[in-house]
Coordinates of C-alpha atoms and ligand atoms in Angstrom, one line a residue:
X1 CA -60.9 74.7 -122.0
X2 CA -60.9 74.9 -118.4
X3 CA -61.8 77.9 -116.6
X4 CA -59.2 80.2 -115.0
X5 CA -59.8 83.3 -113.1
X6 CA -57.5 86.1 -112.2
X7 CA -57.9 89.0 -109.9
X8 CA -57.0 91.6 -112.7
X9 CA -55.9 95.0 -110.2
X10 CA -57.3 97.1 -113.4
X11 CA -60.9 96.1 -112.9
X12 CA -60.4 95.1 -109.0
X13 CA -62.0 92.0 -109.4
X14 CA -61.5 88.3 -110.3
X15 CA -61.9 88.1 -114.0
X16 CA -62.4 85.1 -116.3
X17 CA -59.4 84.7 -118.6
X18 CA -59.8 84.7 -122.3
X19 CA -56.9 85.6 -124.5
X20 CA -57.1 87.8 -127.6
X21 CA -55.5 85.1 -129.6
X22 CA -57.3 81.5 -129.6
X23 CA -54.9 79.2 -126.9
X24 CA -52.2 81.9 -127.2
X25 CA -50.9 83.9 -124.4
X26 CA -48.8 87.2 -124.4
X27 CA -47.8 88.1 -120.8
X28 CA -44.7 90.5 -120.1
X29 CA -43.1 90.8 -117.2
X30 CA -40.9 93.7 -116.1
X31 CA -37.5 92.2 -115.5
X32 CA -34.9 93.0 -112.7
X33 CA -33.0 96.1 -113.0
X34 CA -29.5 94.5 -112.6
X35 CA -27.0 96.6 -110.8
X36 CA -27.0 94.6 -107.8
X37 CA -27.6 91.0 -106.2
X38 CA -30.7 89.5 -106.9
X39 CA -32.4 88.4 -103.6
X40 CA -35.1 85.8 -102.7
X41 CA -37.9 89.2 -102.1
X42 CA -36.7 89.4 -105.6
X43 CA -37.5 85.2 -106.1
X44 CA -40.6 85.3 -104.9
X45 CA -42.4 87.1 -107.3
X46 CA -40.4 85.8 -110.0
X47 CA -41.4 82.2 -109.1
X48 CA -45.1 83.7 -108.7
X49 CA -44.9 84.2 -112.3
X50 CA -43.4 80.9 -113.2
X51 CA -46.7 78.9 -111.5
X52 CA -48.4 81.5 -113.7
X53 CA -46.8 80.3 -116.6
X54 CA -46.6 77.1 -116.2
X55 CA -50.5 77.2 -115.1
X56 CA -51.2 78.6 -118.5
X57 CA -49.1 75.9 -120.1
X58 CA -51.0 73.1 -118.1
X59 CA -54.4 74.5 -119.0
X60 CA -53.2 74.1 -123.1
X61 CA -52.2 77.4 -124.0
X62 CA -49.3 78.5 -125.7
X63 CA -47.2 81.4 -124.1
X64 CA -45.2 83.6 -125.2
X65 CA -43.4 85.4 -122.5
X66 CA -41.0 88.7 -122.9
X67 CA -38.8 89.4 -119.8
X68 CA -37.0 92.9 -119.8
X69 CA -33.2 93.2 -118.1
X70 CA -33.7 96.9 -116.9
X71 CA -29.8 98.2 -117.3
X72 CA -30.7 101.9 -117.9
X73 CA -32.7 104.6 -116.6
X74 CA -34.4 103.2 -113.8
X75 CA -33.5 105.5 -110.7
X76 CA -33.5 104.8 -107.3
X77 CA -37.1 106.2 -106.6
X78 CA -39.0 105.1 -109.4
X79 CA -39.3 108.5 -110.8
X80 CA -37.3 111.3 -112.5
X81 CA -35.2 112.2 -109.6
X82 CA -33.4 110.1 -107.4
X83 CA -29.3 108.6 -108.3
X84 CA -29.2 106.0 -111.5
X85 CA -28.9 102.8 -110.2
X86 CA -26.6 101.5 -112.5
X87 CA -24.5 104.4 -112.2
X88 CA -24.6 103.6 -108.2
X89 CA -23.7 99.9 -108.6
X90 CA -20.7 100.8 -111.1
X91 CA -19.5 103.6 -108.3
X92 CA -20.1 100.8 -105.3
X93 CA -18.6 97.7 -106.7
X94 CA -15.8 99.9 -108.5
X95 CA -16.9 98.5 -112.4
X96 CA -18.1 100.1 -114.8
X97 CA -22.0 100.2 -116.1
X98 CA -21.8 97.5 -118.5
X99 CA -19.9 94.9 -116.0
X100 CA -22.0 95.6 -113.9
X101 CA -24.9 94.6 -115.9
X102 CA -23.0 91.9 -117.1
X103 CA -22.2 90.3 -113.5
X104 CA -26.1 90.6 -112.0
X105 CA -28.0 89.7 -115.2
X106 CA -25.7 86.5 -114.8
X107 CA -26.3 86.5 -111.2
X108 CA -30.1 86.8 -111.6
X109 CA -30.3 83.5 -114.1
X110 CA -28.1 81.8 -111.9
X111 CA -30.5 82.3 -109.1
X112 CA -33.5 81.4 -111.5
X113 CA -32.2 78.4 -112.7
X114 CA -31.6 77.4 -108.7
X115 CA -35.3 78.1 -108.1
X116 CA -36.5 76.5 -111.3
X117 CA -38.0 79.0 -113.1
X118 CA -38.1 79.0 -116.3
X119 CA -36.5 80.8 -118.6
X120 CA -38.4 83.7 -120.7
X121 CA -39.2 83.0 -124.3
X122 CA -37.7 86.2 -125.0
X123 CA -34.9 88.1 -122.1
X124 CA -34.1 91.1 -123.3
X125 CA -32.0 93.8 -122.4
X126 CA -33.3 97.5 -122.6
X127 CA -29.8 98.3 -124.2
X128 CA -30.7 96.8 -127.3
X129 CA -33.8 98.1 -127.8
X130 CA -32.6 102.3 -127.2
X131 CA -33.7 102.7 -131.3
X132 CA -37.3 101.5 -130.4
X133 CA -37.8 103.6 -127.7
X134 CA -36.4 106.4 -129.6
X135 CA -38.8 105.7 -132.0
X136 CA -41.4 105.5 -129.6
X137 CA -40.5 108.8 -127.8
X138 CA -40.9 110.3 -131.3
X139 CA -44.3 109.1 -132.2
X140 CA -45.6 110.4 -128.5
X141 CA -43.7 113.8 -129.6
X142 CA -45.8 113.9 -132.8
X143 CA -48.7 113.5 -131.5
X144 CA -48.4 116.0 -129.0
X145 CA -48.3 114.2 -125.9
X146 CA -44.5 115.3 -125.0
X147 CA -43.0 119.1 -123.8
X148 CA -39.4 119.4 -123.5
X149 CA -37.0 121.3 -121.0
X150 CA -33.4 121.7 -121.0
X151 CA -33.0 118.8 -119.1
X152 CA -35.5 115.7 -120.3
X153 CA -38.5 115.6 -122.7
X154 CA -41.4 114.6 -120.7
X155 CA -44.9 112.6 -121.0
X156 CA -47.6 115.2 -120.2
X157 CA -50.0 113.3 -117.9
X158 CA -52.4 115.9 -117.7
X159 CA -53.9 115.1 -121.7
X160 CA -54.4 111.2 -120.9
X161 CA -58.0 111.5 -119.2
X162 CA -57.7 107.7 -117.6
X163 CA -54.4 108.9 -115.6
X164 CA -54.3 107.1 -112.2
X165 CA -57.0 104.8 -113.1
X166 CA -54.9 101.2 -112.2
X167 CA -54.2 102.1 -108.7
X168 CA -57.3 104.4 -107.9
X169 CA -55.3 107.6 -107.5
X170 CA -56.3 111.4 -108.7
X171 CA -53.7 113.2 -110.5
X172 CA -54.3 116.2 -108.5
X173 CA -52.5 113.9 -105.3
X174 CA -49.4 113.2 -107.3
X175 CA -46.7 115.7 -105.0
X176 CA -43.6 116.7 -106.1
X177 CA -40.9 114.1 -104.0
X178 CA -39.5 116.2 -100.9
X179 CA -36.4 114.4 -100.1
X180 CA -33.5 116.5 -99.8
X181 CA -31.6 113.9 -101.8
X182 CA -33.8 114.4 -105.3
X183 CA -33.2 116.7 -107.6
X184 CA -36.2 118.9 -109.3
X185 CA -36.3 120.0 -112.5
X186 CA -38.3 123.2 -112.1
X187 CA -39.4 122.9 -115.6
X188 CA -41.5 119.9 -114.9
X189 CA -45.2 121.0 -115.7
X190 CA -46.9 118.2 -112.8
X191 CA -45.5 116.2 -110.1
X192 CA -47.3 113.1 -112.6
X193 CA -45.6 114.0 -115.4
X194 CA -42.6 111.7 -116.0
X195 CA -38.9 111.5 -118.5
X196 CA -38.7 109.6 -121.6
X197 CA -35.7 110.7 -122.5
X198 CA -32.7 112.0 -120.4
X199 CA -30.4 114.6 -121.8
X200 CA -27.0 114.4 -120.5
X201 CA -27.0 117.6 -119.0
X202 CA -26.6 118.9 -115.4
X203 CA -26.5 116.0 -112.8
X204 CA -26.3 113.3 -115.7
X205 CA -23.6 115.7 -117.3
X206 CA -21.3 112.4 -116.8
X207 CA -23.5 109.9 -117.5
X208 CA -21.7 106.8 -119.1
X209 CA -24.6 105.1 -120.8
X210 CA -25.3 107.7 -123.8
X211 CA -27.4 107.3 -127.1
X212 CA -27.6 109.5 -130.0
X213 CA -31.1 111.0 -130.5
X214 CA -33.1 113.7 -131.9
X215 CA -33.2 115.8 -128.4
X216 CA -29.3 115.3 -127.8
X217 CA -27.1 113.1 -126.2
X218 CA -29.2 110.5 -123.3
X219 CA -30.7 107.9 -122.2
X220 CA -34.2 106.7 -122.2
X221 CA -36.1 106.9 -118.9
X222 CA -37.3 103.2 -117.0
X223 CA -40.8 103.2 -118.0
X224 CA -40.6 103.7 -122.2
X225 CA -38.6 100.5 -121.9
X226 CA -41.5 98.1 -120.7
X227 CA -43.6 99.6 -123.2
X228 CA -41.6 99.4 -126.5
X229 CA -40.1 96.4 -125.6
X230 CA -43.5 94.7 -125.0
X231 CA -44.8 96.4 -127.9
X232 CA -41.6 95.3 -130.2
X233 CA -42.6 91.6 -129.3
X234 CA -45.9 90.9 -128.3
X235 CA -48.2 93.9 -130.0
X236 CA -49.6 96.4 -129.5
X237 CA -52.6 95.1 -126.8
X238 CA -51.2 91.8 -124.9
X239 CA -53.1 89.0 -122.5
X240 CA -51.2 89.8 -119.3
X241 CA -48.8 92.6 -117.8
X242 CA -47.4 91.2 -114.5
X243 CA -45.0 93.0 -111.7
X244 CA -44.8 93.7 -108.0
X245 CA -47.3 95.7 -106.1
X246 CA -44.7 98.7 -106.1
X247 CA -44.6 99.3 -109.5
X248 CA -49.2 99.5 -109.4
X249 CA -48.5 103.6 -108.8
X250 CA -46.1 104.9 -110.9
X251 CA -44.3 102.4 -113.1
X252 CA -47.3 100.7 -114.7
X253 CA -49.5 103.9 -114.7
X254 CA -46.8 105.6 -116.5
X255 CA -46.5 102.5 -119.1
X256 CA -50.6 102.6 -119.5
X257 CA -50.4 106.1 -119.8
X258 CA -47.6 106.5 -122.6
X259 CA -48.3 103.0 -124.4
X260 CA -52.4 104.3 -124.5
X261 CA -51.6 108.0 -125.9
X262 CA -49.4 106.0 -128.6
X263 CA -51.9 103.8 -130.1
X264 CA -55.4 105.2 -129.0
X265 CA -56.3 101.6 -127.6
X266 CA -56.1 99.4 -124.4
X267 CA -52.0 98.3 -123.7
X268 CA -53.4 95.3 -121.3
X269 CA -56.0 93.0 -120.7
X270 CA -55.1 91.2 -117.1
X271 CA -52.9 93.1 -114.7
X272 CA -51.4 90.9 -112.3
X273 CA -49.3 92.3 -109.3
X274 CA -47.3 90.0 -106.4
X275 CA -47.4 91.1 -103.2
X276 CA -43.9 91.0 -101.2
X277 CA -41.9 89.2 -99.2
X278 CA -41.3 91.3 -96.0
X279 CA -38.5 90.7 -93.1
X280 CA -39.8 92.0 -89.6
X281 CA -43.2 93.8 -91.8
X282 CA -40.6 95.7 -93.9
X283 CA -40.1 95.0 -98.1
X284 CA -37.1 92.9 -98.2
X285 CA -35.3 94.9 -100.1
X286 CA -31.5 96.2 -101.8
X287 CA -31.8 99.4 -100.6
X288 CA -32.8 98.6 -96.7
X289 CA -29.8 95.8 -96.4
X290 CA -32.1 93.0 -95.1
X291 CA -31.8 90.8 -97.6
X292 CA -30.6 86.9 -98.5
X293 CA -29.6 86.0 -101.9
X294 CA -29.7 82.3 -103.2
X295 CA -25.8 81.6 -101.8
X296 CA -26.8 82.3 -98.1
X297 CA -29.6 80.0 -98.5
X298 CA -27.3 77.1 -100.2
X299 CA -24.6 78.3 -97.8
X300 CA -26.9 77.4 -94.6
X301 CA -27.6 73.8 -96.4
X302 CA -30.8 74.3 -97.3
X303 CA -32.0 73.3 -100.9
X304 CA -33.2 76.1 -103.2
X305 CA -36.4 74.0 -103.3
X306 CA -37.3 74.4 -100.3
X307 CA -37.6 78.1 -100.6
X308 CA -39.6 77.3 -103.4
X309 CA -41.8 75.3 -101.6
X310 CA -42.2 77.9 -98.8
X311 CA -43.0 80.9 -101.2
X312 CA -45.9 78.4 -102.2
X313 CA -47.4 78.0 -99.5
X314 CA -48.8 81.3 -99.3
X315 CA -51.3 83.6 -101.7
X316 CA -49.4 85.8 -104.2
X317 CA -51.3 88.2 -103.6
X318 CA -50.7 88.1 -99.9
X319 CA -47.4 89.9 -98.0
X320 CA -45.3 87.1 -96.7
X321 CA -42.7 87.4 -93.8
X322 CA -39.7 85.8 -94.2
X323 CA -37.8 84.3 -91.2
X324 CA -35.5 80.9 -91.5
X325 CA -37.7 79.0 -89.1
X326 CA -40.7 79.2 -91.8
X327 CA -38.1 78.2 -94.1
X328 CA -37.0 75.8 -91.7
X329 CA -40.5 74.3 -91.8
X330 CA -40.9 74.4 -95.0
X331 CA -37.4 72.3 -95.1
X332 CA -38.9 69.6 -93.3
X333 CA -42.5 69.3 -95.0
X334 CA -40.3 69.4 -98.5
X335 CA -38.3 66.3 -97.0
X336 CA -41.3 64.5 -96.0
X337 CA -42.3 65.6 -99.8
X338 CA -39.3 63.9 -101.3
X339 CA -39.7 60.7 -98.7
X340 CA -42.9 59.7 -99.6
X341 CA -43.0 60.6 -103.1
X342 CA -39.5 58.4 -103.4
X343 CA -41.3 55.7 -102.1
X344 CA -44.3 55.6 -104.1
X345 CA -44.4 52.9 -106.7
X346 CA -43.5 53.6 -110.5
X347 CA -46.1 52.5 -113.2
X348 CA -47.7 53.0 -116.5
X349 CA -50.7 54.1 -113.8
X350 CA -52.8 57.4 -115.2
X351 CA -53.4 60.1 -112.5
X352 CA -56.4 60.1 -110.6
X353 CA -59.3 62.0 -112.4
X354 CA -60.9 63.5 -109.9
X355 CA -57.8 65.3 -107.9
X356 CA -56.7 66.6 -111.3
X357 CA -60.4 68.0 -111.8
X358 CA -60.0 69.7 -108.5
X359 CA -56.0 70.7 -109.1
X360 CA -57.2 72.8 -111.6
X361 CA -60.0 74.2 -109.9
X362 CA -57.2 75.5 -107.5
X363 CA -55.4 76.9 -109.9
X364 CA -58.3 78.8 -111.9
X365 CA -59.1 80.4 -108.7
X366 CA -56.5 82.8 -109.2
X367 CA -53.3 80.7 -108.6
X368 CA -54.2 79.4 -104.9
X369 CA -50.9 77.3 -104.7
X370 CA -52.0 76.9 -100.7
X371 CA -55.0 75.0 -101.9
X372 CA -52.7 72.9 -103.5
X373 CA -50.1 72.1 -101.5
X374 CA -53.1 71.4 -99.3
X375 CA -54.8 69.1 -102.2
X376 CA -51.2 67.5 -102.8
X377 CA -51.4 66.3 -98.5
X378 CA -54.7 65.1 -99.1
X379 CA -53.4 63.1 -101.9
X380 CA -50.4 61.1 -100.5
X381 CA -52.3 60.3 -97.4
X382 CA -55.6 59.3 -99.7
X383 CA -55.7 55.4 -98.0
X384 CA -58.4 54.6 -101.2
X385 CA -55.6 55.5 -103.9
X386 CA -52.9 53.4 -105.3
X387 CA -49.1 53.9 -105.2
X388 CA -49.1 54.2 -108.9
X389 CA -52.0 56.6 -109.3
X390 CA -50.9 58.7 -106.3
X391 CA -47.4 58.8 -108.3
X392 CA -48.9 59.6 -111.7
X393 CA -51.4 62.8 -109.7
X394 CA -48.5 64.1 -108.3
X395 CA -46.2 64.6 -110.4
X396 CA -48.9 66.4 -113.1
X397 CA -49.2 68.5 -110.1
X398 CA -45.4 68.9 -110.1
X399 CA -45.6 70.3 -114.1
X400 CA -47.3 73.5 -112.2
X401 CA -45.3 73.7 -108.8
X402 CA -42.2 73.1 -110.6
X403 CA -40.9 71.2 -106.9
X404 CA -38.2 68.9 -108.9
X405 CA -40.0 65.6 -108.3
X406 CA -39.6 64.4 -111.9
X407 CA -35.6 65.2 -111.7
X408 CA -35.9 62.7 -108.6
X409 CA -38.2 60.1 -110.7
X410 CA -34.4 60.1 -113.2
X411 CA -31.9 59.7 -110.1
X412 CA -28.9 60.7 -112.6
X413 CA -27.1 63.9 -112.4
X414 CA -26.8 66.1 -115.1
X415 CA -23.8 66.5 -117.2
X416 CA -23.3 70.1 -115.8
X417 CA -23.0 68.3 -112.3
X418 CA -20.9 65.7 -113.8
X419 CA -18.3 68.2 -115.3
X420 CA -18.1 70.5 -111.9
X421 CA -17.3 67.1 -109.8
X422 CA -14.7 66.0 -112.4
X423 CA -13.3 69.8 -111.9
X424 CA -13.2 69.8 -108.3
X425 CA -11.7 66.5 -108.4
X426 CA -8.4 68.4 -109.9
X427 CA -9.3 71.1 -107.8
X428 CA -9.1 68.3 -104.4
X429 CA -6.0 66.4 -106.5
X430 CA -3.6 69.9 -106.5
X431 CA -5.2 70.4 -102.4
X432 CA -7.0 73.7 -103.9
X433 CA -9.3 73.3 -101.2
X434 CA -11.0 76.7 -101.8
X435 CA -11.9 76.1 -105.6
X436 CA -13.1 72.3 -104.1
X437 CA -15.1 74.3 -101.8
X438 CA -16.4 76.9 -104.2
X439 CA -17.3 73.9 -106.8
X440 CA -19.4 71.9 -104.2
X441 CA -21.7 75.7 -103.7
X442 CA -22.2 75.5 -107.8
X443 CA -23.3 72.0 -107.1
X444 CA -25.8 72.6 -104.8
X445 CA -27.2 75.4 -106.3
X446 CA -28.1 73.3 -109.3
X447 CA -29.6 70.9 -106.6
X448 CA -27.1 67.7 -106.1
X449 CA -24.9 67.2 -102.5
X450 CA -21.3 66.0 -102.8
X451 CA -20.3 63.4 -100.0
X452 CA -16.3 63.0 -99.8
X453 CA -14.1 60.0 -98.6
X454 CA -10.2 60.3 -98.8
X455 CA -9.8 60.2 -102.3
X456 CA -13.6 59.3 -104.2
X457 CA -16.3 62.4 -104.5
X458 CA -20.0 60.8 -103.9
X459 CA -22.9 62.5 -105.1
X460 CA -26.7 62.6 -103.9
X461 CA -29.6 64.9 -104.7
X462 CA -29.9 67.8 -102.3
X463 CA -31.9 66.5 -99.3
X464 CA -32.7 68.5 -96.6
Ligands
AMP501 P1 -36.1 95.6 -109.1 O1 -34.9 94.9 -109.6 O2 -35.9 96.4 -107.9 O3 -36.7 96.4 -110.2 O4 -37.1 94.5 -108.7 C1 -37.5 93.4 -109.6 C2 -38.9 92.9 -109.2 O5 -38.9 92.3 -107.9 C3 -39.9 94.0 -109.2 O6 -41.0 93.5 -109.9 C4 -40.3 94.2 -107.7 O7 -41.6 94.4 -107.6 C5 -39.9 92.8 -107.2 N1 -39.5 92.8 -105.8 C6 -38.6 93.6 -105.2 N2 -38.5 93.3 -103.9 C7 -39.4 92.4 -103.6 C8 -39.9 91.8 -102.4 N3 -39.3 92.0 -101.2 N4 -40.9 90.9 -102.5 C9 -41.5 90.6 -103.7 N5 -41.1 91.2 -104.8 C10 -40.1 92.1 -104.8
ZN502 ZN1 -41.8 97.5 -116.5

């Protein structure tokens, strides 16, 4: 098999892969916490695991990927004492936990399927998984890694020796948060030390998410979920552990820590972190209000592709800025994309041997989906290749960029487009010109155009 390397953030270093199972992979990847819109900061690491996967897939392997919904016990500063999130959506958007959940888990794989991403083998919700981490709590409890106070039982980082490890920190660093806002428990032994289990006592006295347990009425805390979950489905040791670089220094030290204590050996071979997408140098983020979700970018006309395509212009591992001229740019290259590609000759042709060799070379180098985008240039301008062959090369690149180019190759719209136009025809027929206008948004996101005359729809693919 081809080589692929990885810069694994445990061992700082570009590693070779080789999975514990002969051409199996087991990768989790922490999902979104849903209690508000998902937004393209969000996208961009999510489509940085997608060329991940679908790398994996090219190269022969079989994956098996579990992705979590977080929709309990994550608070708002990663730790043990900031607000609930969900408990903040539900108060913001005047629903309750669960519709909340409901609404932005939908809104999440609405945006995913816009992006084309594809879908985890297993999306789970931590809800229905509370008896496994229970479970899990228990075991860690027996073995004497847990204390409990009045308020939460607690992981006791001071008796796992390799705390801090991932992201180079000493324990003895770890301070207490100082934000007015935050809430101590005084009870906490050290500032590392982190919930399990939330009793629903004292600020969480309310708390609408509740589950039955040994230690009382609670809820779990954020990071048991990543581990039982991933242990539930993929084992106890798996291939590959991905997230965004924010979650290196607490969220996935805290999941080593616990899932290590629990079964004495190694939780994960390749650690793989995204870098993020920044507006004016800051994380694009929920809580700083510069964000775009998938709607402003359909709204401005712009095909959800061509996001794609900007995001792959750059290094995962690299902080990207974000500013509609670079998506702008990246509009026009993707156009230029679709152009030439549409105008290449169709054959039985085989793609060329010696791009693919170097495709892959790309790719094994740690995912450089700049190298190519650059190789894929290189390619349609190649004078010494054919139509055909140039055809063939790029759409095996396509299997890994994921840039809809084989959707273009079948010019025919889905059924799922089909059935919105026949709708919004009704919708046009009884003058419902907002439902018409609302239809032709659903439309684009799932990447097709709609051209009216006076009394016929027309529909195109999404060009830019
Ligand atoms: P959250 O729903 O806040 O837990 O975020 C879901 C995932 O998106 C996490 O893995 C974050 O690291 C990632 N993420 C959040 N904001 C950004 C951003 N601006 N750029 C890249 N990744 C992000
Ligand atoms: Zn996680």
């Amino acid at each position: 098999m081809d080589v692929i390397k990885f810069w694994n953030t445990k061992t700082r270093g570009y590693e070779k892969f080789v999975p514990i199972k002969e051409g199996r992979v087991s990768m989790y990847s922490c999902g979104p916490t849903v209690y508000d819109f998902t937004h393209i900061g969000h996208m961009r690491r999510y489509i940085g695991d997608d060329v991940l996967k679908r790398t994996l897939g090219y190269f022969g392997y079989e994956v098996n990927h579990v992705m979590n919904i977080t929709d309990v016990g994550h608070l708002s500063d990663d730790g043990d004492e900031g607000e609930d999130k969900m408990e903040k959506g539900a108060l913001k958007y005047g629903k309750t936990v669960w519709e909340v959940a409901e609404f932005y888990t939908e809104y999440f794989e609405k945006t995913m399927k816009a992006l084309d991403v594809l879908t985890p083998t297993h999306f789970i919700k931590a809800t229905d998984h509370i008896d496994g981490m229970i479970a899990f709590v228990k075991h860690l409890e027996e073995k004497g890694f847990t204390y409990e106070t009045p308020q939460a039982i607690y992981f006791d980082t001071t008796k796992f020796k390799e705390y801090g490890a991932l992201s180079g920190q000493k324990i003895e660093d770890k301070k207490q948060a100082v934000r007015e806002d935050v809430v101590v428990d005084k009870n906490k032994k050290h500032p590392a030390d982190f919930v399990l289990w939330f009793k629903r006592v004292g600020r969480f006295a309310h708390h609408t998410m509740r589950w039955e347990s040994k230690w009382g009425d609670g809820f779990p805390g954020w990071h048991i979920e990543c581990s039982a979950m991933s242990m539930e489905y993929l084992g106890e040791t798996i291939d590959i552990h991905t997230g965004g670089v924010d979650h290196i220094p607490v969220h996935h030290e805290n999941e080593i820590a616990q899932s290590e204590c629990a079964t004495g050996h190694e939780f994960v071979h390749f650690w793989i972190h995204h870098n993020f997408l920044q507006v004016e140098g800051e994380k694009m983020s929920k809580s700083k209000g510069n964000y775009y979700t998938i709607d402003d970018i359909v709204e401005k006309g712009i095909n959800p592709l061509a996001l794609r395509f900007l995001f792959l212009q750059a290094h995962y591992r690299k902080a990207m800025n974000f500013t509609f001229e670079s998506l702008k740019g990246a509009e026009n290259a993707y156009d230029r994309l679709i152009d030439i590609f549409s105008n290449l000759k169709e054959s039985e042709a085989k793609a060329d041997f010696d791009y693919i060799g170097r495709f892959k070379r790309a790719l094994g180098d740690d995912l450089d989906t700049p190298g190519v985008i650059a190789l894929m240039w290189e390619l349609l301008h190649d004078m010494r290749l054919d139509s055909e062959i140039k055809r063939a090369t790029v759409l095996e690149f396509d299997k890994v960029l994921g840039l809809g180019l084989d959707k273009i190759e079948k010019d025919i719209a889905p059924k799922e487009v089909l059935d919105l136009l026949e709708k919004r025809q009704i919708a046009r027929n009884s003058k419902n010109w907002q439902e018409s206008d609302e239809i032709r948004h659903q439309i684009a996101l799932l990447g097709w155009e709609v051209l009216d005359s006076k009394d016929d729809q027309k529909i195109s693919r999404f060009r830019p």
